[in-house]
mmCIF file of C-alpha atoms and ligand atoms in Angstrom:
data_model
loop_
_atom_site.group_PDB
_atom_site.id
_atom_site.type_symbol
_atom_site.label_atom_id
_atom_site.label_comp_id
_atom_site.label_asym_id
_atom_site.label_seq_id
_atom_site.Cartn_x
_atom_site.Cartn_y
_atom_site.Cartn_z
ATOM 1 C CA MET K 1 157.797 74.146 156.297
ATOM 2 C CA PRO K 2 160.316 76.679 154.970
ATOM 3 C CA ILE K 3 160.935 76.929 151.281
ATOM 4 C CA GLU K 4 164.592 77.876 150.915
ATOM 5 C CA PRO K 5 166.935 78.400 148.024
ATOM 6 C CA ALA K 6 169.304 75.489 147.988
ATOM 7 C CA THR K 7 172.610 76.747 149.148
ATOM 8 C CA ARG K 8 175.327 74.285 150.145
ATOM 9 C CA SER K 9 174.667 74.790 153.979
ATOM 10 C CA LEU K 10 170.901 74.349 153.463
ATOM 11 C CA ILE K 11 171.584 71.052 151.460
ATOM 12 C CA GLN K 12 173.469 69.844 154.559
ATOM 13 C CA ARG K 13 170.614 70.800 156.845
ATOM 14 C CA ALA K 14 168.114 69.169 154.552
ATOM 15 C CA ALA K 15 170.401 65.962 154.673
ATOM 16 C CA LYS K 16 170.295 66.032 158.452
ATOM 17 C CA VAL K 17 166.467 66.306 158.358
ATOM 18 C CA LEU K 18 166.415 63.212 156.082
ATOM 19 C CA ALA K 19 168.809 61.237 158.305
ATOM 20 C CA ASP K 20 166.679 62.148 161.298
ATOM 21 C CA GLY K 21 163.572 60.609 159.741
ATOM 22 C CA GLY K 22 162.206 63.860 158.236
ATOM 23 C CA VAL K 23 160.604 64.499 154.832
ATOM 24 C CA VAL K 24 162.266 66.824 152.422
ATOM 25 C CA ALA K 25 161.140 68.000 149.018
ATOM 26 C CA PHE K 26 163.893 68.614 146.574
ATOM 27 C CA PRO K 27 164.418 69.344 142.917
ATOM 28 C CA THR K 28 165.509 66.805 140.404
ATOM 29 C CA GLU K 29 166.161 67.347 136.639
ATOM 30 C CA THR K 30 162.728 65.939 135.982
ATOM 31 C CA VAL K 31 160.216 67.064 138.642
ATOM 32 C CA TYR K 32 160.427 67.822 142.327
ATOM 33 C CA GLY K 33 160.533 64.686 144.622
ATOM 34 C CA LEU K 34 159.279 64.163 148.195
ATOM 35 C CA GLY K 35 162.011 62.211 149.902
ATOM 36 C CA ALA K 36 162.559 60.150 152.980
ATOM 37 C CA ASP K 37 165.352 57.788 154.096
ATOM 38 C CA ALA K 38 164.327 54.606 152.286
ATOM 39 C CA THR K 39 165.665 52.452 155.034
ATOM 40 C CA ASN K 40 163.221 54.122 157.585
ATOM 41 C CA ALA K 41 159.780 52.633 157.429
ATOM 42 C CA ASP K 42 158.300 55.354 159.589
ATOM 43 C CA ALA K 43 159.625 58.093 157.388
ATOM 44 C CA VAL K 44 158.598 56.391 154.158
ATOM 45 C CA LEU K 45 154.990 55.922 155.586
ATOM 46 C CA ARG K 46 154.876 59.715 156.122
ATOM 47 C CA VAL K 47 155.542 60.195 152.356
ATOM 48 C CA TYR K 48 152.765 57.838 151.387
ATOM 49 C CA GLU K 49 150.438 59.718 153.887
ATOM 50 C CA MET K 50 151.483 63.238 152.898
ATOM 51 C CA LYS K 51 150.753 62.497 149.199
ATOM 52 C CA GLY K 52 147.647 60.410 149.808
ATOM 53 C CA ARG K 53 149.421 57.751 147.769
ATOM 54 C CA PRO K 54 147.922 54.186 147.783
ATOM 55 C CA ARG K 55 150.218 51.780 149.488
ATOM 56 C CA PHE K 56 150.245 49.402 146.530
ATOM 57 C CA ASN K 57 152.136 52.011 144.324
ATOM 58 C CA PRO K 58 155.859 51.616 145.034
ATOM 59 C CA LEU K 59 158.378 54.423 145.154
ATOM 60 C CA ILE K 60 161.671 55.041 143.465
ATOM 61 C CA ALA K 61 164.855 54.764 145.539
ATOM 62 C CA HIS K 62 167.290 57.568 144.540
ATOM 63 C CA VAL K 63 171.003 56.947 145.070
ATOM 64 C CA ALA K 64 174.239 58.955 144.414
ATOM 65 C CA ASP K 65 175.852 56.548 142.005
ATOM 66 C CA LEU K 66 175.852 53.196 140.232
ATOM 67 C CA GLU K 67 178.002 51.536 142.845
ATOM 68 C CA THR K 68 175.396 52.392 145.553
ATOM 69 C CA ALA K 69 172.601 51.199 143.234
ATOM 70 C CA GLY K 70 174.387 47.829 142.951
ATOM 71 C CA ALA K 71 173.898 47.219 146.758
ATOM 72 C CA HIS K 72 170.162 47.314 146.338
ATOM 73 C CA GLY K 73 169.308 45.872 142.881
ATOM 74 C CA CYS K 74 170.606 42.786 140.973
ATOM 75 C CA PHE K 75 172.204 44.372 138.035
ATOM 76 C CA ASN K 76 172.293 42.265 134.806
ATOM 77 C CA ALA K 77 174.119 43.189 131.526
ATOM 78 C CA PRO K 78 171.442 45.343 130.032
ATOM 79 C CA ALA K 79 170.877 47.212 133.308
ATOM 80 C CA ARG K 80 174.594 48.042 133.498
ATOM 81 C CA LYS K 81 174.530 49.234 129.841
ATOM 82 C CA LEU K 82 171.557 51.550 130.473
ATOM 83 C CA ALA K 83 173.023 52.886 133.694
ATOM 84 C CA GLU K 84 176.303 53.618 132.137
ATOM 85 C CA ALA K 85 174.613 55.335 129.168
ATOM 86 C CA PHE K 86 172.016 57.447 131.043
ATOM 87 C CA TRP K 87 173.104 57.916 134.823
ATOM 88 C CA PRO K 88 173.202 60.269 136.222
ATOM 89 C CA GLY K 89 169.945 61.262 134.509
ATOM 90 C CA PRO K 90 166.167 60.776 134.010
ATOM 91 C CA LEU K 91 166.124 56.907 133.849
ATOM 92 C CA THR K 92 164.587 54.577 136.434
ATOM 93 C CA ILE K 93 165.566 50.950 136.302
ATOM 94 C CA VAL K 94 163.401 48.165 137.932
ATOM 95 C CA LEU K 95 165.492 45.284 139.049
ATOM 96 C CA LYS K 96 165.218 42.294 141.352
ATOM 97 C CA ARG K 97 165.886 43.569 144.849
ATOM 98 C CA ARG K 98 169.019 42.218 146.594
ATOM 99 C CA ALA K 99 168.327 40.260 149.754
ATOM 100 C CA GLU K 100 170.814 42.378 151.737
ATOM 101 C CA SER K 101 169.387 45.667 150.720
ATOM 102 C CA ARG K 102 168.353 47.777 153.810
ATOM 103 C CA ILE K 103 165.687 49.549 151.815
ATOM 104 C CA CYS K 104 162.346 48.856 153.662
ATOM 105 C CA ASP K 105 159.659 46.781 152.077
ATOM 106 C CA LEU K 106 157.207 49.695 152.022
ATOM 107 C CA VAL K 107 159.281 51.382 149.305
ATOM 108 C CA SER K 108 158.715 48.411 147.023
ATOM 109 C CA ALA K 109 155.065 48.058 148.176
ATOM 110 C CA GLY K 110 155.677 44.438 148.742
ATOM 111 C CA LEU K 111 157.114 43.629 145.369
ATOM 112 C CA GLU K 112 160.331 41.671 144.924
ATOM 113 C CA THR K 113 161.667 44.476 142.743
ATOM 114 C CA ILE K 114 163.193 47.750 143.387
ATOM 115 C CA ALA K 115 163.125 50.870 141.206
ATOM 116 C CA LEU K 116 166.505 52.800 141.205
ATOM 117 C CA ARG K 117 167.499 56.182 139.920
ATOM 118 C CA VAL K 118 170.638 58.307 139.981
ATOM 119 C CA PRO K 119 169.420 61.901 139.388
ATOM 120 C CA ALA K 120 171.500 64.420 137.504
ATOM 121 C CA ASN K 121 170.384 67.507 139.304
ATOM 122 C CA GLU K 122 173.297 68.996 141.393
ATOM 123 C CA ILE K 123 171.111 69.839 144.430
ATOM 124 C CA ALA K 124 169.759 66.292 144.457
ATOM 125 C CA ARG K 125 173.151 64.823 144.088
ATOM 126 C CA GLY K 126 174.505 66.997 146.896
ATOM 127 C CA LEU K 127 171.603 65.937 149.059
ATOM 128 C CA LEU K 128 172.111 62.195 148.371
ATOM 129 C CA ARG K 129 175.787 62.462 149.093
ATOM 130 C CA ALA K 130 175.308 64.285 152.267
ATOM 131 C CA ALA K 131 172.442 62.095 153.576
ATOM 132 C CA GLY K 132 174.352 58.908 153.014
ATOM 133 C CA CYS K 133 171.218 56.773 152.643
ATOM 134 C CA PRO K 134 169.023 55.813 149.701
ATOM 135 C CA VAL K 135 166.208 58.369 149.331
ATOM 136 C CA ALA K 136 162.730 57.069 148.480
ATOM 137 C CA ALA K 137 160.991 59.911 146.579
ATOM 138 C CA PRO K 138 157.777 60.047 144.545
ATOM 139 C CA SER K 139 156.975 63.060 142.702
ATOM 140 C CA ALA K 140 156.142 65.904 145.170
ATOM 141 C CA ASN K 141 152.468 66.357 144.342
ATOM 142 C CA ARG K 142 149.175 65.127 145.774
ATOM 143 C CA ALA K 143 148.553 61.612 144.580
ATOM 144 C CA GLY K 144 146.719 61.698 141.185
ATOM 145 C CA HIS K 145 147.413 65.388 140.555
ATOM 146 C CA VAL K 146 149.810 67.154 138.263
ATOM 147 C CA SER K 147 153.546 66.732 139.016
ATOM 148 C CA ALA K 148 155.594 69.647 140.532
ATOM 149 C CA THR K 149 158.120 71.359 138.401
ATOM 150 C CA ALA K 150 158.706 74.275 140.759
ATOM 151 C CA ALA K 151 158.977 74.654 144.646
ATOM 152 C CA SER K 152 155.740 76.770 144.722
ATOM 153 C CA HIS K 153 153.886 73.888 143.113
ATOM 154 C CA VAL K 154 155.072 71.627 146.005
ATOM 155 C CA ALA K 155 153.899 74.134 148.405
ATOM 156 C CA ALA K 156 150.525 74.566 146.731
ATOM 157 C CA ASP K 157 149.857 70.786 146.665
ATOM 158 C CA LEU K 158 151.394 69.600 150.058
ATOM 159 C CA GLY K 159 151.139 72.710 152.119
ATOM 160 C CA GLU K 160 152.738 72.301 155.536
ATOM 161 C CA GLY K 161 153.356 68.613 154.922
ATOM 162 C CA PRO K 162 157.213 68.455 154.140
ATOM 163 C CA ASP K 163 159.683 69.365 156.924
ATOM 164 C CA PHE K 164 161.689 71.242 154.313
ATOM 165 C CA ILE K 165 161.405 72.314 150.656
ATOM 166 C CA LEU K 166 164.638 72.921 148.871
ATOM 167 C CA ASP K 167 164.106 75.370 146.153
ATOM 168 C CA GLY K 168 166.110 74.764 143.039
ATOM 169 C CA GLY K 169 164.088 76.790 140.695
ATOM 170 C CA ASP K 170 162.116 75.388 137.664
ATOM 171 C CA THR K 171 163.112 71.778 136.752
ATOM 172 C CA VAL K 172 165.041 71.608 133.478
ATOM 173 C CA LEU K 173 163.245 68.549 131.791
ATOM 174 C CA GLY K 174 159.786 68.928 133.367
ATOM 175 C CA LEU K 175 158.689 65.295 132.683
ATOM 176 C CA GLU K 176 159.402 62.397 135.005
ATOM 177 C CA SER K 177 162.025 59.778 134.364
ATOM 178 C CA THR K 178 161.461 56.984 131.983
ATOM 179 C CA VAL K 179 160.791 53.766 133.955
ATOM 180 C CA ILE K 180 162.255 50.475 132.415
ATOM 181 C CA ASP K 181 161.767 46.986 133.936
ATOM 182 C CA LEU K 182 164.829 44.881 133.578
ATOM 183 C CA SER K 183 163.793 42.302 136.203
ATOM 184 C CA GLY K 184 162.270 39.882 133.810
ATOM 185 C CA PRO K 185 163.266 37.984 130.535
ATOM 186 C CA GLU K 186 162.541 41.042 128.284
ATOM 187 C CA PRO K 187 162.967 44.823 128.783
ATOM 188 C CA LEU K 188 159.703 46.543 129.387
ATOM 189 C CA LEU K 189 158.756 50.256 129.234
ATOM 190 C CA LEU K 190 156.705 50.788 132.375
ATOM 191 C CA ARG K 191 156.440 54.625 131.957
ATOM 192 C CA PRO K 192 157.463 56.718 129.098
ATOM 193 C CA GLY K 193 159.418 59.700 130.326
ATOM 194 C CA ALA K 194 162.202 62.233 129.742
ATOM 195 C CA ILE K 195 164.372 59.759 127.846
ATOM 196 C CA PRO K 196 162.526 58.789 124.630
ATOM 197 C CA ARG K 197 162.049 54.999 124.005
ATOM 198 C CA GLU K 198 164.126 55.140 120.822
ATOM 199 C CA GLU K 199 167.168 56.130 122.737
ATOM 200 C CA ILE K 200 166.907 53.371 125.178
ATOM 201 C CA GLU K 201 166.200 50.830 122.390
ATOM 202 C CA ASN K 202 169.401 52.091 120.560
ATOM 203 C CA ILE K 203 171.552 51.350 123.720
ATOM 204 C CA LEU K 204 170.021 47.922 124.303
ATOM 205 C CA ALA K 205 169.875 47.048 120.592
ATOM 206 C CA ALA K 206 166.473 45.683 121.395
ATOM 207 C CA LYS K 207 162.837 46.720 121.276
ATOM 208 C CA LEU K 208 161.142 47.573 124.553
ATOM 209 C CA GLY K 209 157.981 45.556 125.493
ATOM 210 C CA ASP K 210 154.978 47.644 126.410
ATOM 211 C CA ALA K 211 153.386 47.876 129.861
ATOM 212 C CA THR K 212 151.999 51.334 129.599
ATOM 213 C CA THR K 213 148.334 50.570 128.994
ATOM 214 C CA PRO K 214 146.410 51.501 132.056
ATOM 215 C CA ASN K 215 146.367 48.487 134.366
ATOM 216 C CA GLU K 216 144.106 47.384 137.096
ATOM 217 C CA PRO K 217 145.035 49.407 140.178
ATOM 218 C CA THR K 218 146.535 46.337 141.828
ATOM 219 C CA SER K 219 148.563 44.999 138.894
ATOM 220 C CA PRO K 220 151.903 44.188 140.258
ATOM 221 C CA LEU K 221 153.852 44.910 137.050
ATOM 222 C CA SER K 222 153.280 48.698 136.815
ATOM 223 C CA PRO K 223 151.326 49.680 139.773
ATOM 224 C CA GLY K 224 151.601 53.411 139.101
ATOM 225 C CA GLN K 225 150.006 53.336 135.706
ATOM 226 C CA LEU K 226 146.469 54.140 136.785
ATOM 227 C CA ALA K 227 144.124 55.428 134.154
ATOM 228 C CA SER K 228 143.341 58.650 135.848
ATOM 229 C CA HIS K 229 146.600 60.428 136.982
ATOM 230 C CA TYR K 230 148.202 63.833 136.514
ATOM 231 C CA ALA K 231 144.662 65.182 136.670
ATOM 232 C CA PRO K 232 143.854 68.866 136.841
ATOM 233 C CA ARG K 233 140.465 69.941 138.113
ATOM 234 C CA ALA K 234 139.211 71.188 134.729
ATOM 235 C CA ARG K 235 137.973 68.620 132.317
ATOM 236 C CA VAL K 236 140.752 67.736 129.654
ATOM 237 C CA ARG K 237 139.571 67.377 126.007
ATOM 238 C CA LEU K 238 142.224 65.815 123.658
ATOM 239 C CA GLU K 239 142.869 66.223 119.929
ATOM 240 C CA ALA K 240 140.818 69.452 119.866
ATOM 241 C CA THR K 241 140.028 71.033 116.472
ATOM 242 C CA CYS K 242 138.139 73.975 117.949
ATOM 243 C CA VAL K 243 137.852 75.642 121.407
ATOM 244 C CA GLU K 244 134.401 75.495 123.007
ATOM 245 C CA PRO K 245 132.925 78.200 125.297
ATOM 246 C CA GLY K 246 134.428 78.075 128.763
ATOM 247 C CA GLU K 247 137.381 76.194 127.582
ATOM 248 C CA ALA K 248 141.168 77.405 127.789
ATOM 249 C CA LEU K 249 143.520 76.184 125.132
ATOM 250 C CA LEU K 250 146.653 74.113 125.472
ATOM 251 C CA ALA K 251 148.284 74.845 122.186
ATOM 252 C CA PHE K 252 151.261 73.248 120.313
ATOM 253 C CA GLY K 253 152.990 74.718 117.242
ATOM 254 C CA GLY K 254 152.765 77.760 114.989
ATOM 255 C CA ASN K 255 148.948 77.728 114.333
ATOM 256 C CA PRO K 256 147.020 77.852 117.619
ATOM 257 C CA LEU K 257 143.305 77.414 117.229
ATOM 258 C CA PRO K 258 141.317 80.707 117.346
ATOM 259 C CA THR K 259 139.822 81.487 120.731
ATOM 260 C CA GLN K 260 139.006 84.587 122.922
ATOM 261 C CA GLY K 261 139.993 82.594 125.913
ATOM 262 C CA LEU K 262 143.222 81.848 127.743
ATOM 263 C CA VAL K 263 145.959 80.153 125.681
ATOM 264 C CA VAL K 264 149.203 78.542 126.705
ATOM 265 C CA ASN K 265 151.374 77.390 123.799
ATOM 266 C CA LEU K 266 153.747 74.532 124.823
ATOM 267 C CA SER K 267 156.078 75.361 121.936
ATOM 268 C CA PRO K 268 155.150 77.863 119.138
ATOM 269 C CA LYS K 269 158.041 76.409 117.171
ATOM 270 C CA GLY K 270 156.823 72.810 117.538
ATOM 271 C CA ASP K 271 159.720 71.525 119.669
ATOM 272 C CA LEU K 272 158.917 68.601 121.842
ATOM 273 C CA ARG K 273 161.640 69.148 124.298
ATOM 274 C CA GLU K 274 160.412 72.715 124.982
ATOM 275 C CA ALA K 275 156.930 71.374 125.214
ATOM 276 C CA ALA K 276 157.936 68.661 127.816
ATOM 277 C CA THR K 277 159.610 71.300 130.015
ATOM 278 C CA ARG K 278 156.598 73.464 130.077
ATOM 279 C CA PHE K 279 154.010 70.838 130.197
ATOM 280 C CA PHE K 280 152.967 70.424 133.848
ATOM 281 C CA ALA K 281 153.304 74.111 134.687
ATOM 282 C CA ALA K 282 151.110 74.844 131.727
ATOM 283 C CA LEU K 283 148.408 72.384 132.971
ATOM 284 C CA ARG K 284 148.514 74.060 136.408
ATOM 285 C CA GLN K 285 148.332 77.576 135.004
ATOM 286 C CA LEU K 286 145.298 76.728 132.817
ATOM 287 C CA ASP K 287 143.612 74.952 135.712
ATOM 288 C CA ASP K 288 144.230 77.818 138.118
ATOM 289 C CA SER K 289 142.495 80.151 135.630
ATOM 290 C CA GLY K 290 139.243 78.699 136.763
ATOM 291 C CA CYS K 291 138.294 77.425 133.264
ATOM 292 C CA ALA K 292 135.691 74.720 132.995
ATOM 293 C CA GLY K 293 137.656 72.692 130.493
ATOM 294 C CA ILE K 294 141.038 72.463 128.714
ATOM 295 C CA ALA K 295 141.136 71.927 125.018
ATOM 296 C CA VAL K 296 144.402 70.228 123.851
ATOM 297 C CA MET K 297 145.770 70.492 120.351
ATOM 298 C CA PRO K 298 147.211 67.218 118.807
ATOM 299 C CA ILE K 299 150.840 66.619 119.767
ATOM 300 C CA PRO K 300 153.053 64.405 117.658
ATOM 301 C CA GLY K 301 153.675 60.987 119.283
ATOM 302 C CA GLU K 302 157.343 60.391 118.377
ATOM 303 C CA GLY K 303 160.365 61.009 120.749
ATOM 304 C CA LEU K 304 159.256 62.900 123.977
ATOM 305 C CA GLY K 305 155.753 63.131 122.438
ATOM 306 C CA GLU K 306 155.051 59.516 123.608
ATOM 307 C CA ALA K 307 155.522 60.664 127.315
ATOM 308 C CA ILE K 308 153.493 63.924 126.871
ATOM 309 C CA ASN K 309 150.643 62.101 125.245
ATOM 310 C CA ASP K 310 150.743 59.360 127.904
ATOM 311 C CA ARG K 311 150.349 62.055 130.584
ATOM 312 C CA LEU K 312 147.603 63.867 128.568
ATOM 313 C CA ARG K 313 145.467 60.581 128.246
ATOM 314 C CA ARG K 314 145.799 60.076 131.879
ATOM 315 C CA ALA K 315 144.914 63.741 132.736
ATOM 316 C CA ALA K 316 141.821 63.265 130.419
ATOM 317 C CA ALA K 317 140.719 59.893 131.850
ATOM 318 C CA LEU K 318 137.690 59.891 133.969
ATOM 319 C CA ARG K 319 138.352 60.253 137.712
ATOM 320 C CA GLY K 320 138.164 56.965 139.499
ATOM 321 C CA ALA K 321 138.437 54.991 136.234
HETATM 322 O O1 LIG A 1 161.420 61.610 137.559
HETATM 323 C C1 LIG A 1 160.985 60.883 138.357
HETATM 324 O O2 LIG A 1 160.943 59.639 138.334
HETATM 325 C C2 LIG A 1 160.459 61.479 139.726
HETATM 326 C C3 LIG A 1 161.638 62.156 140.521
HETATM 327 C C4 LIG A 1 161.297 62.724 141.822
HETATM 328 O O3 LIG A 1 162.721 61.188 140.571
HETATM 329 N N1 LIG A 1 159.865 60.512 140.613
HETATM 330 C C5 LIG A 1 158.570 59.994 140.183
HETATM 331 O O4 LIG A 1 158.054 59.146 141.208
HETATM 332 O O5 LIG A 1 157.950 60.284 139.224
HETATM 333 P P1 LIG A 1 156.639 58.590 141.157
HETATM 334 O O6 LIG A 1 156.474 57.778 142.490
HETATM 335 O O7 LIG A 1 155.705 59.685 140.922
HETATM 336 O O8 LIG A 1 156.576 57.556 140.067
HETATM 337 C C6 LIG A 1 157.422 56.308 140.167
HETATM 338 C C7 LIG A 1 156.782 55.316 139.214
HETATM 339 C C8 LIG A 1 155.448 54.885 139.511
HETATM 340 O O9 LIG A 1 154.653 54.679 138.250
HETATM 341 C C9 LIG A 1 155.581 53.534 140.205
HETATM 342 O O10 LIG A 1 154.568 52.617 140.155
HETATM 343 C C10 LIG A 1 156.866 53.030 139.516
HETATM 344 O O11 LIG A 1 157.648 54.169 139.256
HETATM 345 N N2 LIG A 1 157.596 51.999 140.325
HETATM 346 C C11 LIG A 1 158.321 52.286 141.433
HETATM 347 N N3 LIG A 1 158.816 51.094 141.924
HETATM 348 C C12 LIG A 1 158.448 50.147 141.077
HETATM 349 C C13 LIG A 1 158.499 48.723 141.004
HETATM 350 N N4 LIG A 1 159.364 48.112 141.911
HETATM 351 N N5 LIG A 1 158.143 48.045 139.992
HETATM 352 C C14 LIG A 1 157.406 48.653 138.971
HETATM 353 N N6 LIG A 1 157.195 50.011 139.029
HETATM 354 C C15 LIG A 1 157.669 50.752 140.065
HETATM 355 MG MG1 LIG A 2 154.068 60.761 140.360
#
């Protein structure tokens, strides 16, 4: 499983691996994805197995442009508006699936909907254009673990699994795409992410309904929103006002809590965008230090803070809950 810097010729080689039914990890602007040809059920099955992902949790189909997306999902007016405003970019739109789409059922985990995204990262775009197929790609981490924002995280989590890891350096946004469901009568926020809710509501001129409370694992609406997810090994303690013995500190802002232990500050200047970019790598770094627990300072809930706090709540949830 070679990790290789993504030159043009390597992107072509990786595209060939995809077209031949292989599994390729690649950077996007949000996190690394673990991709397979979405029309090839055997290849998609390998992705589920490699991640240890439950089969009821569907995957996002990545495509090169809005036109291609239109061949797979039934676009309505709000979907078109959002796609025009945010694609290419960190937005995933869930739509009714077109009957003629060649994407295999396994990608949708048996649902009648399909999640579509046009990523902005140039390596991802080059790969999608060269592969010429929709690419089903969950985040390239072990299921339930912290998402990968660097090629080394992919290798640490998935080892020899992928046939190819395209190295595009650290991802620029650091948090997954925002997932919006437009398949029903009202727009729903399925997963807060790299585009804040307010920006989407502005474009739609409507409020987003919420579907982000942890659901039963088999809930068809938002199957990925399990309570325990993004979980490091160490116990995570939120809203900390002191650091206890054995704990490392995930700090935010200009006044980190006093401690003799390890500290990673997501943003000393209190900038949520900077915090989002560093978030998953910071969790991995603290976890790798061998600390017993991670104390997390309060992080404001507005803008990107909604997505950061969502991931933190899941990281702190009891395993198996
Ligand atoms: O930024 C991202 O979205 C990254 C990069 C690689 O594109 N991908 C990613 O994929 O985060 P994943 O599989 O880790 O998360 C996809 C989320 C899950 O919560 C899943 O349940 C939801 O999207 N999803 C996928 N298809 C769906 C569908 N048809 N209906 C409802 N939710 C869906
Ligand atoms: Mg994921």
